[in-house]
Amino acid sequence: MNPANYLYLAALLFTIGASGVLLRRNAIVLFMCVELMLNASNLALVTFSRMHGNLDGQILAFFTMVVAAAEVVVGLAIIVSIFRTRHSASVDDSNLMKL
Amino acid sequence: MNSLIPLLVAAPLAGAALLLLGGRALDRFGHWIATALAALSFAFGLALFADMLGRDAEHRAVTEQLYSWIPVDGFQADVAFQLDQLSITFVLLITGVGTLIHLYSVGYMAHDERRRRFFAYLNLFLAAMLVLVLADNYLLLYVGWEGVGLASFLLIGFWQHKPSAATAAKKAFIVNRVGDMGLSIAIMLMFVEFGSFAFQPVFATAGDASEGKLTAIGLMLLLAACGKSAQVPLQSWLGDAMEGPTPVSALIHAATMVTAGVYLIVRSGAIFNLAPDAQTAVVVVGAVTLLFGAVVGCAKDDIKKALAGSTMSQIGYMIMAAGLGPIGYAFAIMHLVTHGFFKAGMFLGAGSVMHGMNDEVNMRHYGGLRKYMPVTFATFGLGYLAIIGFPGLSGFFSKDKIIEAAFAKGGTEGWILGLCALLGAAVTAFYMTRVMVLTFFGEKRWQPDAEGNDPHPHESPKSMTVPMVVLAFGSVFAGGLFVYGNSFLHWLEPVTGHAEGDSPLSPWTVTGLATACMLAGAALAWQMYGRSPVPVKPPVGSLLTRAARRDLLQDDFNHAVLVRPGTALAATLVWFDSRGLDGFVNGLAAAIGGISARLRRIQTGYVRTYALSMFGGTLVLVASTLLMRSV
C-alpha cells in the first residue's frame, strides 16, 4: 500500500483536530482535539520514518507521546480546578486575560 | 605669630558650628560662648596688631598660606590670608565692634527663644567678614563676600514669622546677587587677562593690560560694591534690611558688612588707578548716593530707616573718596572706621530706645526721652555730634578730609564733588538733628502699643549700655587720634599709596565751610522740629518729602523697570511653554495613547482567538518556507 495514504489520513485527522480546537467551546472536547492533532502528527512521523527507512520519525513520535502524556496531566488538572471554581467548562467563560 | 591669622577666622567659625550643631543643651549659655569667641578673635587681632607695630613699615604685610584649595595646572586657587595694614584695620574694627555688639545682644535678645541661633549667625558673620578682608586673592574674597551675604540674609529674616522680615531678607539677597554677579565677572575677566586672581600678580601686572579691559574689570567691581554697600542703583535693600534685630542693623548694616564695597575698591586701587573712566563712575555713584541717602534720611519717621538712609549717605562719602584715587583711599578707610564707631553706637542707642518704648520705631511717638534714658541720650548724642561733624569729634576730622580730597580732585569735577559733599554735610546735620530732637527733646508724644500698654521708658541693662559707652568713646576720640600727626594716613600709605591733591581752597577754608554747612543744617532742623510742637500724624508734606518717604520712588522704579517687564517676560515664556512645548509633548502622548487604545482591542481574552492567530502564524511560516524552497 502506498505510504502516502497514511499521510492523507494524518492530514485529515490534523484538520479535524484543528477545526475542533478553533470551533468548539467545551474545554474537554478542545483537549481531545489537541490530542487528535498530536496523534495525527505522530502518524505522519511514523509514516515518514517508514518512507525514508530510518528510525528518526519513530523516536520523535515517542517524544511526542511523552509530551502529550505530561500535557494531559497538567491540562486536565487545570480544567478540573477551573470547573470547580467557575462551574463551567466553556473556554469562552475564562476570558479575563485581556486589557 | 603668623599662625594666629587663621585662628582669627577659626574662633568665630567654631562658635557658629558649635552653636548650630550643639542643640538645646547650649540654649542657656551659648550666647556667652559666642561672645567669648568673638572677644578671643579680637584678642588675636590685637596681638597681631602689636606684632605688626613692632616691624618697620616695609615689612608689615605678611601672608600665611593655609593650604592649596584648587591645585590645577594653570589655575591655582589657594586658601591664603594676607595681613597688612589695611586688613588689620578691618580686623580690629570687625572683631572689636563685633564683640561689643555680641555683648549688647546678650541683653537685647534676652527674651528671644531663638537666641542661640542668633548668636550662631552673628559668629558666622564675623568669620565670613574676616575671610573677606584677610583673603589674599579674589576667589577667597568671594567666599567671604558670599558668606556675609548669607549671614545678612539669615539675620535680616531672623524674625521670619513676620512676613515683612522674610520679604526684606529675600529682597536683600536678590539685590545683592546682582552685585555678586559683578564680582564673579570681574574675577573671570582678571583670570583671562592676568592668568591669576591673587592680589599680588594682578596688581603687579595691571599695567600690562589695556585700559579698556581694566575699565571693564573696574566697572564690574563697582557693581559688586554697589550691591554690598547699598549704593545707587542697588540701594533699595538697605532700608528694608532694618527689619532685622537692631544689633544686626548696627553690626552688619552700618558698621561692617556694608562697608565691604569700600574695602573692595580700596583694595583694588591698583586697577582703578589705571582706569580713570571706572574711577569717574565710582565718584559719580558715591556722590549721587551720598545725596540720595541723605534726602531719604530726612523724610523717614522710622528711627532705624532714618539711620539706614544716613548709612547709605555716609558710605556714599566713602565710595566717593575711594573713587578719587590715591588722594582719597586712606580717608575713605578713615571715615569707614569712625563711621563704624558712631553709626554702630547710634544704632545701639536706637535699639535701646526701642527696648524702652515697647519696640516702637516711629519717632513721632517718642519725645522727651532724655530724662528717662540718660546713658542712651548721652551716647547717642555723642554719636550725633560725631556724624554731623561737630568740631573735635571723629566725624569732623574724617568727613573734613573727604571734602578736602573732593575739592583736591581739581578742575570742574573737583568743584562739583566738593559742593556735593558740602551739601551732603548740611543735609546730614539736618536729618540727624531731626532724629535727635524728635527722639530726645520736645514734649512726650508716647502712644500705647497694639495691646494698649502705655510705654514706660527706662534705661537699658548694663550689658547694653556698656557697649554704647565704649562706642561713644570711639566716636569722640578716634578721629582726633587718626589725624594727629597724620598717623592713620602714614599707617595705610604703604598699602594704598597717597598723593596730595591740588585743592583750590585752603584746608581751613574747607573746614570753615563744612562747619558753616553743618550749623546751617542743624539750625534749620531745630527751627522746624525743636521750636514748634511736632504733630503725631505726619503732615502731607511737599512732593519731595512724599517721594523721599517712599525712598525716592526706588521701589516704584525697580518695579516699573525691572519687575514688571520681568513678570511679563516670564508670563510670555510660561505661555510658550504651556501652549507650545507642552502642546507638542501632550499631543504626542495623546496620539500614542489613542493608537494603543485601539491596538489593545486585539487582546480579546478568548483562548480560541489566540489559537486561531497561532494557526494563522504557523500557516504563514510553513507557506513561506515552502515558497522559499520552491524558488
XYZ file of C-alpha atoms in Angstrom:
730
model
C 0.000 0.000 0.000
C 1.185 3.418 -0.897
C 2.503 5.126 2.311
C 1.147 8.414 1.015
C -2.314 7.296 2.033
C -1.216 7.384 5.678
C -0.131 10.943 5.152
C -3.523 11.862 3.731
C -5.143 10.260 6.773
C -2.786 12.195 9.086
C -3.640 15.455 7.312
C -7.332 14.693 7.613
C -7.079 13.876 11.303
C -4.991 17.032 11.930
C -7.526 19.173 10.128
C -10.373 17.686 12.148
C -8.431 18.326 15.373
C -7.527 21.873 14.386
C -11.119 22.697 13.423
C -12.275 21.282 16.739
C -9.837 23.441 18.678
C -10.995 26.529 16.834
C -14.723 25.863 16.796
C -15.662 24.013 19.967
C -16.090 25.673 23.357
C -16.081 22.790 25.774
C -12.632 22.550 27.331
C -12.665 18.739 27.423
C -13.567 18.445 23.757
C -10.951 21.043 22.954
C -8.466 18.954 24.802
C -9.399 15.806 22.924
C -8.986 17.697 19.651
C -5.495 18.699 20.693
C -4.753 15.018 21.340
C -6.105 14.224 17.894
C -3.716 16.728 16.350
C -0.801 15.307 18.259
C -1.676 11.780 17.185
C -2.091 12.920 13.579
C 1.398 14.300 13.654
C 2.603 11.062 15.274
C 1.098 9.114 12.391
C 2.806 11.413 9.934
C 6.133 10.994 11.706
C 5.906 7.211 11.693
C 4.954 7.268 8.037
C 7.942 9.402 7.162
C 10.111 7.019 9.130
C 8.828 4.195 7.067
C 9.225 6.104 3.799
C 12.797 7.140 4.493
C 13.765 3.837 6.052
C 15.278 5.266 9.242
C 14.110 5.494 12.861
C 14.219 9.266 13.362
C 10.478 9.715 12.956
C 9.634 6.889 15.326
C 11.925 8.303 18.033
C 10.308 11.683 17.620
C 6.873 10.029 17.919
C 7.886 8.629 21.289
C 8.858 12.087 22.450
C 5.529 13.418 21.287
C 3.705 10.748 23.305
C 5.637 11.618 26.452
C 4.909 15.295 25.960
C 1.237 14.534 25.288
C 1.001 12.459 28.471
C 2.537 15.278 30.519
C 0.242 17.768 28.848
C -2.820 15.711 29.686
C -1.834 15.566 33.355
C -1.308 19.317 33.673
C -4.149 20.314 31.352
C -6.788 18.134 32.997
C -5.784 19.411 36.413
C -6.226 22.992 35.223
C -9.580 22.207 33.613
C -10.862 20.497 36.742
C -9.821 23.348 39.005
C -11.388 25.923 36.665
C -14.585 23.846 36.576
C -14.653 23.734 40.369
C -14.358 27.498 40.793
C -16.436 28.681 37.859
C -18.900 25.776 37.422
C -18.346 25.835 33.696
C -16.161 24.019 31.219
C -16.588 26.587 28.460
C -13.321 28.225 27.423
C -15.138 31.401 26.442
C -16.117 31.998 30.070
C -12.461 32.280 31.063
C -11.747 35.468 29.189
C -10.241 37.661 31.872
C -6.784 37.728 30.275
C -7.328 40.924 28.399
C -6.731 44.606 28.921
C 52.946 84.811 65.265
C 51.552 84.477 61.761
C 49.943 81.201 62.714
C 47.476 83.311 64.692
C 45.959 84.623 61.447
C 43.856 81.527 60.646
C 42.778 81.418 64.275
C 41.179 84.840 63.821
C 38.721 83.207 61.459
C 38.616 79.851 63.178
C 37.399 81.162 66.538
C 34.051 82.614 65.394
C 33.632 79.832 62.825
C 33.978 77.239 65.582
C 31.463 79.219 67.627
C 28.952 79.186 64.786
C 29.396 75.449 64.231
C 29.168 74.689 67.935
C 26.031 76.735 68.459
C 24.261 75.473 65.372
C 25.098 71.817 65.977
C 25.051 71.881 69.772
C 21.298 71.843 70.093
C 19.158 72.931 73.006
C 21.811 71.967 75.543
C 23.527 75.268 74.709
C 20.410 77.418 74.984
C 21.258 78.683 78.452
C 24.862 79.777 77.927
C 25.506 79.529 74.174
C 25.440 83.309 73.812
C 28.333 83.630 76.256
C 30.370 81.115 74.222
C 29.748 83.184 71.098
C 30.672 86.421 72.863
C 33.823 84.867 74.335
C 34.924 83.573 70.922
C 34.328 86.976 69.338
C 36.391 88.533 72.126
C 39.076 85.865 71.588
C 39.218 86.772 67.928
C 39.577 90.421 68.915
C 42.410 89.468 71.274
C 44.185 87.637 68.440
C 43.682 90.736 66.317
C 45.241 92.934 68.997
C 48.199 90.567 69.350
C 48.785 90.602 65.599
C 48.433 94.384 65.584
C 51.026 94.752 68.331
C 53.303 92.377 66.446
C 52.849 94.386 63.261
C 53.643 97.654 65.044
C 56.940 96.091 66.090
C 58.090 95.833 62.469
C 59.009 98.722 60.222
C 56.562 99.915 57.576
C 58.111 97.915 54.731
C 57.800 94.524 56.419
C 54.395 94.806 57.978
C 52.434 92.902 55.361
C 52.605 89.139 55.840
C 50.983 86.258 54.009
C 50.002 82.981 55.617
C 49.372 80.143 53.196
C 46.945 77.696 54.745
C 46.515 75.119 52.005
C 46.071 74.830 48.288
C 42.386 74.922 47.547
C 42.181 74.013 43.852
C 45.661 72.945 42.709
C 45.107 72.524 38.980
C 47.684 73.205 36.314
C 47.169 76.774 35.158
C 44.557 77.505 37.800
C 45.970 77.990 41.252
C 43.492 78.843 43.986
C 44.898 78.992 47.491
C 43.388 79.479 50.867
C 45.891 82.089 51.902
C 45.480 85.019 54.244
C 47.184 88.333 53.773
C 47.536 90.530 56.798
C 48.636 94.060 56.041
C 47.840 97.473 57.436
C 44.513 97.638 55.604
C 43.340 94.185 56.685
C 44.338 94.619 60.306
C 42.386 97.888 60.431
C 39.318 95.991 59.299
C 40.059 93.031 61.561
C 40.175 95.280 64.608
C 37.002 97.133 63.575
C 35.091 93.934 62.807
C 36.119 91.973 65.869
C 36.083 94.985 68.189
C 32.678 96.347 67.240
C 31.542 92.751 66.751
C 32.436 91.808 70.316
C 30.667 94.889 71.695
C 27.561 94.060 69.706
C 27.650 90.440 70.869
C 27.698 91.799 74.395
C 24.836 94.182 73.645
C 22.797 91.388 72.090
C 23.063 89.374 75.292
C 20.789 91.963 76.856
C 18.802 92.844 73.746
C 17.916 89.276 72.781
C 17.494 88.035 76.354
C 13.836 87.143 75.876
C 14.083 85.677 72.401
C 13.648 81.932 72.379
C 15.882 81.511 69.318
C 18.736 83.417 70.902
C 21.293 80.610 70.422
C 20.667 80.620 66.676
C 21.012 84.401 66.583
C 24.447 84.251 68.165
C 25.462 81.428 65.857
C 24.613 83.622 62.867
C 26.479 86.570 64.362
C 29.582 84.376 64.753
C 29.141 83.079 61.229
C 29.031 86.653 60.023
C 32.253 87.528 61.853
C 34.049 84.533 60.335
C 32.853 85.328 56.808
C 33.702 89.018 57.122
C 37.197 88.160 58.382
C 37.719 85.832 55.414
C 36.627 88.689 53.169
C 39.177 91.164 54.492
C 42.002 88.670 55.053
C 41.866 86.870 51.711
C 44.951 87.281 49.551
C 43.090 86.520 46.337
C 39.772 87.484 44.831
C 38.351 83.966 44.842
C 38.735 83.579 48.593
C 37.431 87.123 48.993
C 34.407 85.979 47.018
C 33.873 83.173 49.528
C 33.786 85.703 52.349
C 31.650 88.029 50.215
C 29.009 85.334 49.777
C 29.364 84.296 53.409
C 28.496 87.743 54.714
C 25.615 87.876 52.233
C 24.289 84.630 53.677
C 24.693 85.828 57.267
C 22.990 89.099 56.356
C 20.092 87.192 54.773
C 19.700 84.936 57.804
C 19.804 87.832 60.240
C 17.508 90.223 58.355
C 14.964 87.425 58.214
C 15.679 86.338 61.761
C 12.127 87.101 62.841
C 10.880 85.091 59.913
C 7.391 84.774 61.372
C 6.881 88.389 60.256
C 6.160 88.390 56.515
C 7.815 91.805 56.192
C 11.083 90.426 57.610
C 11.006 87.385 55.345
C 10.385 89.600 52.313
C 13.117 92.032 53.324
C 15.601 89.163 53.653
C 14.730 87.895 50.203
C 14.985 91.380 48.747
C 18.417 91.923 50.276
C 19.598 88.561 48.976
C 18.334 89.099 45.451
C 19.637 92.659 45.106
C 22.984 91.534 46.485
C 23.047 88.766 43.920
C 23.128 91.351 41.143
C 26.234 92.818 42.724
C 27.782 89.399 43.330
C 27.403 88.664 39.654
C 29.574 91.746 39.013
C 32.272 90.405 41.311
C 32.265 86.979 39.699
C 32.523 88.517 36.232
C 35.371 90.728 37.436
C 37.220 87.649 38.738
C 36.729 85.831 35.432
C 37.971 88.864 33.490
C 41.018 89.034 35.734
C 41.762 85.364 35.230
C 41.509 85.709 31.466
C 43.626 88.848 31.433
C 46.271 88.106 34.059
C 46.045 84.307 34.387
C 45.545 84.709 38.108
C 43.233 86.273 40.629
C 45.609 86.630 43.540
C 46.192 90.235 44.605
C 49.964 90.164 44.166
C 50.230 89.098 40.497
C 47.133 91.001 39.414
C 48.280 94.311 40.863
C 51.855 93.789 39.705
C 50.861 93.178 36.084
C 47.856 95.519 35.941
C 49.948 97.989 33.928
C 50.315 95.500 31.042
C 46.595 95.243 30.404
C 44.778 97.603 28.068
C 42.796 100.431 29.616
C 39.534 99.114 28.208
C 39.936 95.786 29.979
C 40.870 97.475 33.239
C 37.826 99.729 32.923
C 35.618 96.681 32.418
C 37.084 94.990 35.494
C 36.737 98.224 37.469
C 33.095 98.688 36.496
C 32.279 95.094 37.453
C 33.994 95.614 40.818
C 31.963 98.797 41.225
C 28.764 96.856 40.540
C 29.773 94.417 43.274
C 30.489 97.296 45.641
C 27.125 98.904 44.819
C 25.282 95.730 45.743
C 27.044 95.090 49.020
C 27.319 98.718 50.095
C 23.779 99.731 49.095
C 24.853 102.354 46.577
C 22.651 103.705 43.792
C 21.321 101.863 41.770
C 21.372 98.763 44.035
C 20.485 100.633 47.225
C 16.895 99.521 47.668
C 17.564 96.642 50.071
C 19.163 98.559 52.925
C 16.060 100.336 54.194
C 14.089 97.107 54.325
C 17.015 95.334 55.964
C 16.103 97.243 59.128
C 13.507 94.511 59.694
C 16.290 92.541 61.350
C 17.048 92.824 65.056
C 18.723 96.154 65.890
C 22.149 94.708 66.834
C 22.255 93.250 63.329
C 21.487 96.640 61.838
C 24.306 98.077 63.919
C 26.936 95.458 63.117
C 26.141 94.321 59.596
C 24.081 97.083 58.048
C 26.021 100.015 59.466
C 29.499 99.252 60.764
C 30.987 96.373 58.830
C 29.355 94.424 56.026
C 28.008 97.360 54.060
C 31.497 98.826 54.031
C 32.839 95.771 52.191
C 32.319 97.619 48.912
C 34.625 100.396 50.073
C 37.196 97.774 51.046
C 36.922 96.134 47.637
C 37.521 99.393 45.786
C 40.382 100.499 48.013
C 41.962 97.048 47.841
C 41.682 97.075 44.055
C 43.214 100.555 43.917
C 45.954 99.353 41.571
C 43.297 98.545 38.974
C 41.234 101.693 39.468
C 44.302 103.942 39.327
C 44.865 102.781 35.747
C 41.210 103.063 34.712
C 40.150 106.726 35.025
C 36.731 106.058 33.476
C 35.936 103.449 36.103
C 37.091 105.895 38.772
C 34.763 108.540 37.417
C 31.901 106.047 37.624
C 32.845 105.352 41.245
C 32.813 109.021 42.270
C 29.523 109.595 40.462
C 27.940 106.661 42.267
C 29.340 107.885 45.570
C 28.226 111.486 45.093
C 24.735 110.509 43.932
C 24.282 108.092 46.812
C 25.511 110.493 49.450
C 22.783 112.954 48.456
C 20.186 110.238 47.807
C 20.629 108.629 51.215
C 20.656 111.987 52.959
C 17.375 113.075 51.345
C 15.741 109.757 52.245
C 17.012 110.083 55.799
C 15.303 113.481 56.122
C 11.824 112.147 55.481
C 11.710 108.871 57.371
C 9.770 108.712 60.615
C 11.056 105.224 61.439
C 14.203 105.834 63.503
C 16.025 102.822 62.060
C 15.141 103.734 58.490
C 16.332 107.289 59.049
C 19.621 105.858 60.291
C 19.707 103.488 57.311
C 19.377 106.438 54.932
C 22.211 108.052 56.822
C 24.351 104.911 56.499
C 23.768 104.877 52.759
C 24.779 108.517 52.587
C 27.926 108.084 54.687
C 29.020 105.095 52.628
C 28.425 107.315 49.620
C 31.096 109.620 51.097
C 33.468 106.669 51.436
C 32.844 105.388 47.913
C 33.345 108.880 46.547
C 36.621 109.201 48.447
C 37.703 105.780 47.184
C 36.905 106.875 43.644
C 39.180 109.905 43.975
C 42.204 107.602 43.801
C 45.308 107.857 45.957
C 44.222 111.245 47.302
C 41.169 109.628 48.878
C 41.835 105.953 49.681
C 43.164 106.453 53.199
C 40.404 108.946 54.038
C 37.723 106.565 52.795
C 39.004 103.956 55.217
C 39.369 106.518 57.984
C 35.758 107.632 57.607
C 34.764 103.985 57.441
C 36.344 103.301 60.831
C 34.971 106.406 62.559
C 31.576 105.757 60.959
C 31.785 102.211 62.308
C 32.024 103.659 65.793
C 29.389 106.368 65.713
C 26.837 104.663 63.495
C 27.041 101.389 65.416
C 26.723 103.420 68.606
C 23.664 105.248 67.322
C 22.002 102.044 66.141
C 22.592 100.524 69.541
C 21.100 103.680 71.025
C 18.071 103.340 68.754
C 17.756 99.722 69.894
C 17.932 100.855 73.491
C 15.160 103.405 72.868
C 13.000 100.769 71.181
C 13.702 98.431 74.092
C 12.311 101.021 76.485
C 9.365 102.034 74.278
C 7.692 98.666 73.630
C 9.509 98.242 70.290
C 8.023 101.458 68.903
C 10.083 102.713 65.947
C 8.090 105.777 64.919
C 9.970 108.855 66.088
C 6.756 110.855 66.107
C 5.719 108.691 69.053
C 8.895 109.451 71.017
C 9.833 112.780 72.533
C 11.352 113.949 75.791
C 13.264 110.728 76.356
C 16.473 112.361 77.557
C 15.311 112.409 81.164
C 14.301 108.774 81.138
C 17.296 107.270 79.354
C 20.285 109.412 80.318
C 23.010 106.981 79.214
C 21.361 106.313 75.887
C 20.856 110.046 75.429
C 24.492 110.832 76.194
C 25.971 108.108 73.969
C 23.525 108.744 71.133
C 24.199 112.463 71.495
C 27.953 111.965 71.159
C 27.386 109.787 68.106
C 25.144 112.528 66.739
C 27.765 115.200 67.260
C 30.329 112.941 65.630
C 28.289 112.228 62.495
C 27.306 115.831 61.824
C 30.970 116.763 62.132
C 30.960 118.814 65.316
C 34.480 120.230 65.641
C 36.778 117.949 67.591
C 34.811 114.749 67.238
C 35.587 111.795 64.956
C 33.274 112.619 62.092
C 34.561 116.161 61.913
C 38.056 115.037 61.044
C 37.214 112.145 58.750
C 34.463 113.897 56.789
C 36.502 117.068 56.536
C 39.343 115.112 54.952
C 36.965 113.647 52.365
C 35.566 117.074 51.475
C 39.109 118.398 51.128
C 40.034 115.439 48.929
C 36.935 116.072 46.778
C 37.997 119.664 46.159
C 41.559 118.484 45.624
C 40.409 116.390 42.665
C 40.824 119.660 40.797
C 39.002 121.322 37.935
C 35.245 121.464 37.467
C 34.947 117.898 38.673
C 36.554 118.855 41.955
C 34.195 121.784 42.441
C 31.108 119.670 41.710
C 32.190 116.863 44.036
C 33.233 119.265 46.758
C 29.938 121.148 46.634
C 28.007 117.844 46.669
C 29.970 116.796 49.740
C 29.308 120.147 51.449
C 25.615 119.955 50.616
C 25.606 116.403 51.958
C 27.175 117.649 55.189
C 24.401 120.225 55.597
C 21.661 117.664 54.927
C 23.355 115.212 57.289
C 23.235 117.807 60.054
C 19.573 118.434 59.244
C 18.315 114.867 59.395
C 20.441 113.858 62.362
C 19.260 116.903 64.323
C 15.724 115.924 63.379
C 16.245 112.388 64.725
C 17.815 113.760 67.885
C 15.107 116.354 68.530
C 12.197 114.055 67.740
C 13.554 111.332 70.000
C 15.054 113.020 72.994
C 13.677 116.568 73.129
C 10.270 118.191 72.960
C 7.150 117.067 74.752
C 6.121 113.424 75.173
C 4.108 112.046 72.274
C 4.046 108.485 73.579
C 1.335 106.229 72.260
C 0.079 102.969 73.746
C 1.182 99.903 71.783
C -1.087 97.455 69.962
C -2.120 95.770 73.221
C -2.911 99.106 74.810
C 0.102 99.173 77.156
C 1.469 102.645 77.780
C 5.240 102.782 77.359
C 7.341 103.104 80.487
C 10.719 104.169 79.159
C 13.621 103.064 81.305
C 17.355 102.825 80.931
C 18.569 99.569 79.401
C 20.581 96.970 81.360
C 24.358 97.223 81.790
C 25.158 94.699 79.067
C 23.530 97.115 76.612
C 24.797 100.423 77.932
C 28.462 99.382 78.304
C 28.954 98.735 74.560
C 27.213 102.036 73.831
C 29.595 103.881 76.161
C 32.645 102.222 74.586
C 31.448 103.092 71.083
C 30.754 106.657 72.208
C 34.394 106.907 73.303
C 35.387 105.769 69.829
C 33.031 108.334 68.278
C 34.658 111.104 70.234
C 38.337 110.276 70.132
C 39.017 108.032 67.112
C 39.084 110.865 64.578
C 41.434 113.047 66.562
C 43.734 110.087 67.146
C 43.791 109.282 63.455
C 44.635 112.775 62.221
C 47.135 113.515 64.994
C 50.393 113.661 63.062
C 48.534 112.106 60.117
C 49.096 108.772 61.844
C 46.313 106.937 60.005
C 47.500 108.191 56.652
C 51.074 107.078 57.290
C 49.804 103.769 58.592
C 47.892 102.940 55.400
C 50.242 104.610 52.938
C 52.356 101.502 52.188
C 49.200 99.661 51.062
C 47.031 102.285 49.422
C 49.609 104.868 48.439
C 48.916 108.540 48.882
C 49.035 111.639 46.754
C 48.393 115.215 47.711
C 45.790 116.807 45.500
C 45.747 120.300 44.150
C 42.994 121.985 46.100
C 41.648 125.356 45.029
C 40.705 126.065 48.642
C 42.908 126.015 51.708
C 42.157 123.311 54.318
C 40.991 125.956 56.772
C 38.506 127.368 54.256
C 37.078 123.876 53.678
C 36.817 123.270 57.409
C 35.076 126.600 57.868
C 32.653 125.930 55.023
C 31.865 122.419 56.301
C 31.246 123.708 59.804
C 29.038 126.505 58.483
C 27.016 123.989 56.429
C 26.683 121.770 59.457
C 25.471 124.643 61.644
C 23.010 125.807 59.000
C 21.520 122.304 58.618
C 21.244 121.785 62.355
C 19.710 125.214 62.893
C 17.107 124.617 60.203
C 16.129 121.311 61.790
C 15.913 122.937 65.221
C 13.750 125.660 63.743
C 11.395 123.117 62.160
C 11.181 120.484 64.884
C 12.554 121.994 68.080
C 10.711 125.269 68.369
C 7.216 124.169 67.492
C 5.320 121.058 68.588
C 5.732 118.045 66.321
C 2.457 116.555 65.029
C 1.967 112.889 65.859
C 0.415 112.329 62.455
C 2.918 113.192 59.725
C 1.815 116.188 57.634
C 1.208 115.580 53.945
C 4.419 117.334 53.030
C 5.827 118.582 49.773
C 6.257 116.464 46.679
C 9.910 115.838 47.557
C 9.021 114.800 51.115
C 6.431 112.367 49.887
C 8.854 110.929 47.358
C 11.573 110.659 49.994
C 9.203 108.847 52.336
C 8.879 106.258 49.582
C 12.699 106.082 49.330
C 12.673 108.487 46.366
C 10.499 106.024 44.470
C 13.314 103.462 44.269
C 10.931 100.540 44.674
C 8.458 102.030 42.197
C 11.331 102.477 39.763
C 12.557 98.927 40.218
C 9.020 97.706 39.933
C 8.299 99.554 36.721
C 11.654 98.999 35.040
C 12.635 95.551 36.243
C 9.852 93.685 37.979
C 7.001 94.360 35.584
C 8.894 93.644 32.338
C 10.413 90.627 34.076
C 6.988 89.349 35.044
C 5.714 89.957 31.521
C 8.668 88.093 30.049
C 8.111 85.220 32.449
C 4.407 85.134 31.569
C 5.259 85.015 27.849
C 7.697 82.201 28.425
C 5.145 80.325 30.516
C 2.603 80.742 27.722
C 5.111 79.491 25.157
C 5.979 76.603 27.449
C 2.444 75.535 28.260
C 0.964 76.099 24.826
C 3.907 75.420 22.549
C 6.168 72.859 24.154
C 3.610 71.204 26.382
C 1.117 71.146 23.493
C 3.568 69.242 21.306
C 4.546 66.802 24.037
C 0.973 66.277 25.217
C -0.222 65.813 21.625
C 2.397 63.151 21.048
C 1.363 61.360 24.218
C -2.330 61.560 23.283
C -1.631 60.134 19.818
C 0.307 57.199 21.210
C -2.393 56.659 23.825
C -5.124 56.637 21.172
C -3.299 54.148 18.960
C -2.640 51.924 21.950
C -6.309 52.002 22.957
C -7.211 50.724 19.515
C -4.453 48.144 19.452
C -5.442 46.617 22.740
C -8.824 45.567 21.321
C -6.890 42.734 19.662
C -6.459 41.185 23.076
C -9.958 39.662 23.482
C -9.200 37.167 26.209
C -10.765 34.313 24.196
C -8.467 31.285 24.003
C -9.815 30.351 20.590
C -8.829 33.702 19.113
C -5.283 33.207 20.307
C -5.311 29.672 18.968
C -6.501 30.947 15.597
C -3.724 33.504 15.446
C -1.210 30.755 16.299
C -2.580 28.607 13.474
C -2.515 31.529 11.140
C 1.079 32.299 12.090
C 2.112 28.674 11.626
C 0.423 28.570 8.241
C 2.240 31.686 7.123
C 5.576 30.256 8.307
C 5.018 26.906 6.610
C 3.780 28.507 3.421
C 6.696 30.899 3.256
C 9.178 28.088 3.950
C 7.702 26.034 1.140
C 7.689 29.020 -1.178
C 11.354 29.733 -0.430
C 12.187 26.080 -1.097
C 10.470 26.041 -4.459
C 12.075 29.247 -5.689
